[in-house]
Amino acid sequence: MSRFTAIDTYDVRFPTSRELDGSDAMNPDPDYSAAYLILRTDDPDGLAGHGLVFTIGRGNDVQTAAISALSHLVLGRDVDAVLDDLGAFARSLTDDSQLRWLGPEKGVMHMAIGGVINAAWDMAARRAGKPLWRFIADMTPEQLVRTIDFRYLSDALTPEQALELLRAAEPGKAQRVAALLQEGYPAYTTSPGWLGYSDEKLTRLAREAVAEGFRTIKLKVGLSVEDDIRRCGLAREAIGPDVAMAVDANQRWDVGPAIAWMKQLAQFDIAWIEEPTSPDDVLGHAAIRRGIAPVPVSTGEHTQNRVVFKQLLQAQAVDLIQIDAARVGGVNENLAILLLAAKFGVRVFPHAGGVGLCELVQHLAMADFVAISGSKEDRAIEFVDHLHEHFVDPVRIRHGRYLAPEQPGFSAEMHVDSVRQHLYPAGPVWSGEVPAVASDGLSAQAAG
Amino acid sequence: MSRFTAIDTYDVRFPTSRELDGSDAMNPDPDYSAAYLILRTDDPDGLAGHGLVFTIGRGNDVQTAAISALSHLVLGRDVDAVLDDLGAFARSLTDDSQLRWLGPEKGVMHMAIGGVINAAWDMAARRAGKPLWRFIADMTPEQLVRTIDFRYLSDALTPEQALELLRAAEPGKAQRVAALLQEGYPAYTTSPGWLGYSDEKLTRLAREAVAEGFRTIKLKVGLSVEDDIRRCGLAREAIGPDVAMAVDANQRWDVGPAIAWMKQLAQFDIAWIEEPTSPDDVLGHAAIRRGIAPVPVSTGEHTQNRVVFKQLLQAQAVDLIQIDAARVGGVNENLAILLLAAKFGVRVFPHAGGVGLCELVQHLAMADFVAISGSKEDRAIEFVDHLHEHFVDPVRIRHGRYLAPEQPGFSAEMHVDSVRQHLYPAGPVWSGEVPAVASDGLSAQAAG
């Protein structure tokens, strides 16, 4: 019998602010970062699980401290027992009666919980020798439902209703797996649209995106309406009328200003306005949606948990949602959110970019296609061409589509040397010095 | 000119789980704790500000790490400039573009921000030689409005509307100050109602509460409906028909079960059901309220920020709200919430108990009475008779009422020896050993 022996954490930061990559109306100078963790076991074959929480720089140390604070719930537990009942494992983390006060189920503590849960799913998929999307897709409806915490959902989705949805998706699974392996899953790109880029760079990247096969691009907006009108016009001209163009305000506006601003951009045939206001404001999103119809409204990358997603759907506040692999309580909670979206008939455009978010979330979108919604051509996964070289199993994009991962696990594992180089603050990228590293690989960094 | 020189943090924990004080349906064994902080300056008179974030044990180290992560936004700044514009100071903390990713404005990071902001208000009130409630009450409407961040509120409350409310409360301020000093502010007590207590202890404490002058008591519910019916019956018998009795489920239920459960308790003339479900579920609270009318519904101690409070009021989801001094982004955000409550005509019953929450929140309720709502006889501040001996300026309760604090500041300062004894994990209460302490008082403990 193997047991969990450690949660090693690493404060890994990339100095992206030097290039203004990732700049938007609320995040002018992000240093894309990962509170990276490796779940260790005493398994003789070295079975381990990898996970990460994405942050944009400062506070990545707080995030690693929060991950370490979960150790008492993990260390010493029987690996097989945990991996065979990932629902119970996830609940044991979210239900810690004292840690719960720090959320519940939101912010730093919830993201830490999600990182550890995701590492356990990575380990379970590796143990099964499957990429995570396939590991999920191969579960029976009953197994999948057992991973989900329906607390606070039953007024919108019961376990019985979830089972019905999953059983209805059973026929055709094998064909969808084959289609996925052959065609991949549609991607859309945000690379042209960062606020810090010049008009020339925006136009050039937008043209290149279409040439590469992308059918949707996204622009950041929200700092100046005149600039946004000009940039949307340039982008629309560059991509032509048949490629979709979304815009993203990153929570910049109040309800009234969101409506006024978007009425000025509607002329450019907007695929959706993303995060027009506070991610906590369900009723605000509903008011904005009514105010700018038929322009579609979306949110989700900062939506803290399934309870807020439930309300966005109940209130008809959104036309589509983003999910994020590293914001909520791990795979389990994202499965709940995907089931809610299926129940309400709302499309999912997963949030990605950052560090490792593309690597992670592709698995969830593909599992959704095979086992839950059964649909992929009316949706797409965000793609930003950043930092993939640091991952052992990086995303592969061909003609604007994500190819299905083939290696076992959740694709979260980073190269040892990438971690070593970017450790904050002691790694060479930050200090100029070479840190001491254990000869057998990564030495655990003390959190904080 | 004085400058900020340090944010010293202390992980202070009280072993309350040994007595089952504070036990409820979701928190069976809390160790009431404070991520305590002292904002230091180089002021020649030793001006300092005290603040704390309340937690219930594990994770208090994560909370202190989050407070320390704010140092770059505070250290080196001009003390007078900060204290003269506490609105700008608060926004500089909530708007840190990188830290914002960890919330925004929720959970660990937001509570840390609130703790630091509260310490700055403590310092400002000390500098003015006034207790905080009086310091706030003596601000002009314009000064008070300038402390508030109206972002995401303008669809419910604009600065102009807030000014109108405050100006309407100007007449009679002096009389209300006099009334407060003479009569105090009503309290209600939760001391009898913890779930871990025996029927005998519940009955005895309920009788004692009435004898001491309390006009409202509160019972924890939610583990077993049969137990709750028996305990509510015993309590109602003990207090008689004229004393109000509230119940608190601490987020135990989904929407349907909340309605079914409360229909069985309605016979006991319930003053309000508190936290029937997830604190994030605005629409759920609205559904419960419709389902159990006319039993009043309340929530707020876990409500993460002003955006969720706004929606609770917009959706008519609550009959009254709790505010908590250490959950949201400090005094500024609580002033916004008090103004929202006044605008929507909803009463406020501040959450207290824990460690220092009574000491803090009394100031907000009293400032509300003097300068905002103008009302106090139809509301009350929670009181739990725990751990007050650790504070330099503890609450004073007479005949079921809080007496107005008289010492300058926010009453958050703890006795040096209390901090020293309860430092986790090195303090004698936890280790049995005597820790090293600097001879001039408290030595700063490294966060984490």
mmCIF file of C-alpha atoms in Angstrom, chain A residues 26-31 54-63 65-66 69 72 96-109 111 150-155 250-255 257 277-284 301-302 304-305 307-308 310-311 314-315 327 351, chain B residues 26-31 54-63 65-66 69 72 96-109 111 150-155 250-255 257 277-284 301-302 304-305 307-308 310-311 314-315 327 351:
data_model
loop_
_atom_site.group_PDB
_atom_site.id
_atom_site.type_symbol
_atom_site.label_atom_id
_atom_site.label_comp_id
_atom_site.label_asym_id
_atom_site.label_seq_id
_atom_site.Cartn_x
_atom_site.Cartn_y
_atom_site.Cartn_z
ATOM 1 C CA MET A 26 -7.274 45.655 -15.103
ATOM 2 C CA ASN A 27 -3.926 43.870 -15.287
ATOM 3 C CA PRO A 28 -1.421 46.286 -16.792
ATOM 4 C CA ASP A 29 1.789 44.450 -15.876
ATOM 5 C CA PRO A 30 1.325 40.776 -14.990
ATOM 6 C CA ASP A 31 4.199 38.438 -14.230
ATOM 7 C CA PHE A 54 -2.066 30.344 -11.861
ATOM 8 C CA THR A 55 -1.455 33.849 -10.483
ATOM 9 C CA ILE A 56 -0.062 37.006 -12.068
ATOM 10 C CA GLY A 57 2.877 37.614 -9.749
ATOM 11 C CA ARG A 58 2.682 39.158 -6.299
ATOM 12 C CA GLY A 59 0.804 36.865 -3.942
ATOM 13 C CA ASN A 60 2.148 33.692 -5.530
ATOM 14 C CA ASP A 61 3.873 33.122 -2.169
ATOM 15 C CA VAL A 62 0.538 33.396 -0.344
ATOM 16 C CA GLN A 63 -0.869 30.852 -2.769
ATOM 17 C CA ALA A 65 1.451 28.863 1.658
ATOM 18 C CA ALA A 66 -2.225 28.007 1.209
ATOM 19 C CA ALA A 69 -1.768 24.447 4.680
ATOM 20 C CA HIS A 72 -2.623 17.573 7.155
ATOM 21 C CA ASP A 96 -12.109 21.148 6.627
ATOM 22 C CA SER A 97 -14.150 22.901 9.288
ATOM 23 C CA GLN A 98 -11.454 25.403 10.260
ATOM 24 C CA LEU A 99 -10.039 26.204 6.809
ATOM 25 C CA ARG A 100 -13.570 26.675 5.534
ATOM 26 C CA TRP A 101 -13.738 29.981 7.415
ATOM 27 C CA LEU A 102 -11.163 31.431 4.982
ATOM 28 C CA GLY A 103 -13.615 31.024 2.105
ATOM 29 C CA PRO A 104 -15.787 29.151 2.009
ATOM 30 C CA GLU A 105 -14.967 27.873 -1.477
ATOM 31 C CA LYS A 106 -13.491 31.073 -2.848
ATOM 32 C CA GLY A 107 -10.251 32.942 -3.311
ATOM 33 C CA VAL A 108 -6.801 31.832 -2.204
ATOM 34 C CA MET A 109 -7.864 28.851 -0.128
ATOM 35 C CA MET A 111 -7.661 27.801 -5.524
ATOM 36 C CA PHE A 150 -24.051 18.751 -5.217
ATOM 37 C CA ARG A 151 -24.263 20.856 -2.056
ATOM 38 C CA TYR A 152 -25.976 24.177 -2.894
ATOM 39 C CA LEU A 153 -26.838 22.951 -6.392
ATOM 40 C CA SER A 154 -29.960 20.903 -5.847
ATOM 41 C CA ASP A 155 -32.360 23.733 -6.713
ATOM 42 C CA ASN A 250 -11.722 42.237 -17.583
ATOM 43 C CA GLN A 251 -14.266 43.600 -15.053
ATOM 44 C CA ARG A 252 -13.648 47.211 -15.936
ATOM 45 C CA TRP A 253 -17.175 48.665 -15.835
ATOM 46 C CA ASP A 254 -20.213 49.287 -13.699
ATOM 47 C CA VAL A 255 -23.562 48.216 -15.133
ATOM 48 C CA PRO A 257 -21.165 52.251 -18.331
ATOM 49 C CA THR A 277 -18.265 43.942 -14.688
ATOM 50 C CA SER A 278 -17.494 42.364 -11.307
ATOM 51 C CA PRO A 279 -17.346 38.563 -11.491
ATOM 52 C CA ASP A 280 -19.472 38.527 -8.333
ATOM 53 C CA ASP A 281 -22.301 40.498 -9.886
ATOM 54 C CA VAL A 282 -24.825 37.983 -11.199
ATOM 55 C CA LEU A 283 -27.642 40.518 -11.308
ATOM 56 C CA GLY A 284 -25.341 43.080 -12.912
ATOM 57 C CA GLU A 301 -12.554 33.035 -15.512
ATOM 58 C CA HIS A 302 -12.921 34.734 -12.118
ATOM 59 C CA GLN A 304 -15.292 31.659 -7.759
ATOM 60 C CA ASN A 305 -17.312 28.451 -7.598
ATOM 61 C CA VAL A 307 -22.740 28.410 -6.674
ATOM 62 C CA VAL A 308 -22.083 31.587 -8.648
ATOM 63 C CA LYS A 310 -25.488 28.249 -10.941
ATOM 64 C CA GLN A 311 -26.908 31.712 -10.370
ATOM 65 C CA GLN A 314 -30.604 30.720 -13.247
ATOM 66 C CA ALA A 315 -30.708 34.480 -13.776
ATOM 67 C CA ARG A 327 -9.831 28.919 -10.193
ATOM 68 C CA HIS A 351 -10.494 30.368 -20.295
ATOM 69 C CA MET B 26 -20.616 23.712 10.133
ATOM 70 C CA ASN B 27 -17.911 24.527 12.657
ATOM 71 C CA PRO B 28 -17.807 21.681 15.165
ATOM 72 C CA ASP B 29 -14.460 22.454 16.789
ATOM 73 C CA PRO B 30 -13.169 25.982 16.218
ATOM 74 C CA ASP B 31 -10.018 27.344 17.794
ATOM 75 C CA PHE B 54 -10.601 36.525 12.760
ATOM 76 C CA THR B 55 -10.239 32.863 11.789
ATOM 77 C CA ILE B 56 -11.170 29.636 13.533
ATOM 78 C CA GLY B 57 -7.755 27.995 13.672
ATOM 79 C CA ARG B 58 -6.054 26.213 10.808
ATOM 80 C CA GLY B 59 -5.163 28.660 8.068
ATOM 81 C CA ASN B 60 -4.396 31.479 10.471
ATOM 82 C CA ASP B 61 -0.824 31.194 9.164
ATOM 83 C CA VAL B 62 -2.036 31.655 5.567
ATOM 84 C CA GLN B 63 -3.912 34.725 6.721
ATOM 85 C CA ALA B 65 1.179 35.529 5.164
ATOM 86 C CA ALA B 66 -1.457 37.403 3.170
ATOM 87 C CA ALA B 69 2.131 40.316 1.268
ATOM 88 C CA HIS B 72 5.047 46.852 -0.399
ATOM 89 C CA ASP B 96 -2.917 46.112 -6.633
ATOM 90 C CA SER B 97 -3.073 44.719 -10.132
ATOM 91 C CA GLN B 98 -1.243 41.469 -9.358
ATOM 92 C CA LEU B 99 -2.748 40.677 -5.934
ATOM 93 C CA ARG B 100 -6.201 41.354 -7.357
ATOM 94 C CA TRP B 101 -5.990 38.045 -9.224
ATOM 95 C CA LEU B 102 -6.185 36.200 -5.879
ATOM 96 C CA GLY B 103 -9.690 37.556 -5.299
ATOM 97 C CA PRO B 104 -10.753 39.971 -6.463
ATOM 98 C CA GLU B 105 -12.109 41.351 -3.190
ATOM 99 C CA LYS B 106 -12.867 38.036 -1.535
ATOM 100 C CA GLY B 107 -11.420 35.415 0.752
ATOM 101 C CA VAL B 108 -7.963 35.384 2.308
ATOM 102 C CA MET B 109 -6.515 38.305 0.361
ATOM 103 C CA MET B 111 -9.634 39.830 4.641
ATOM 104 C CA PHE B 150 -18.423 52.975 -5.409
ATOM 105 C CA ARG B 151 -17.082 50.686 -8.135
ATOM 106 C CA TYR B 152 -19.746 48.074 -9.003
ATOM 107 C CA LEU B 153 -22.313 49.861 -6.811
ATOM 108 C CA SER B 154 -23.579 52.620 -9.057
ATOM 109 C CA ASP B 155 -26.607 50.672 -10.281
ATOM 110 C CA ASN B 250 -24.390 28.466 9.392
ATOM 111 C CA GLN B 251 -24.895 27.587 5.691
ATOM 112 C CA ARG B 252 -26.051 24.063 6.367
ATOM 113 C CA TRP B 253 -28.846 23.641 3.829
ATOM 114 C CA ASP B 254 -29.731 23.657 0.167
ATOM 115 C CA VAL B 255 -32.736 25.757 -0.839
ATOM 116 C CA PRO B 257 -34.273 21.581 2.686
ATOM 117 C CA THR B 277 -27.544 28.311 2.754
ATOM 118 C CA SER B 278 -24.343 29.256 0.916
ATOM 119 C CA PRO B 279 -23.315 32.862 1.567
ATOM 120 C CA ASP B 280 -22.726 33.152 -2.185
ATOM 121 C CA ASP B 281 -26.272 32.210 -3.110
ATOM 122 C CA VAL B 282 -28.202 35.454 -3.520
ATOM 123 C CA LEU B 283 -30.951 33.826 -5.553
ATOM 124 C CA GLY B 284 -31.091 30.916 -3.114
ATOM 125 C CA GLU B 301 -21.075 37.245 8.303
ATOM 126 C CA HIS B 302 -19.584 35.369 5.352
ATOM 127 C CA GLN B 304 -17.524 38.511 0.862
ATOM 128 C CA ASN B 305 -17.945 42.114 -0.237
ATOM 129 C CA VAL B 307 -21.119 43.543 -4.490
ATOM 130 C CA VAL B 308 -22.843 40.540 -2.932
ATOM 131 C CA LYS B 310 -25.825 44.910 -3.101
ATOM 132 C CA GLN B 311 -27.389 41.931 -4.839
ATOM 133 C CA GLN B 314 -31.606 44.204 -5.017
ATOM 134 C CA ALA B 315 -33.064 40.689 -5.099
ATOM 135 C CA ARG B 327 -14.546 39.858 6.574
ATOM 136 C CA HIS B 351 -22.052 39.739 13.522
#
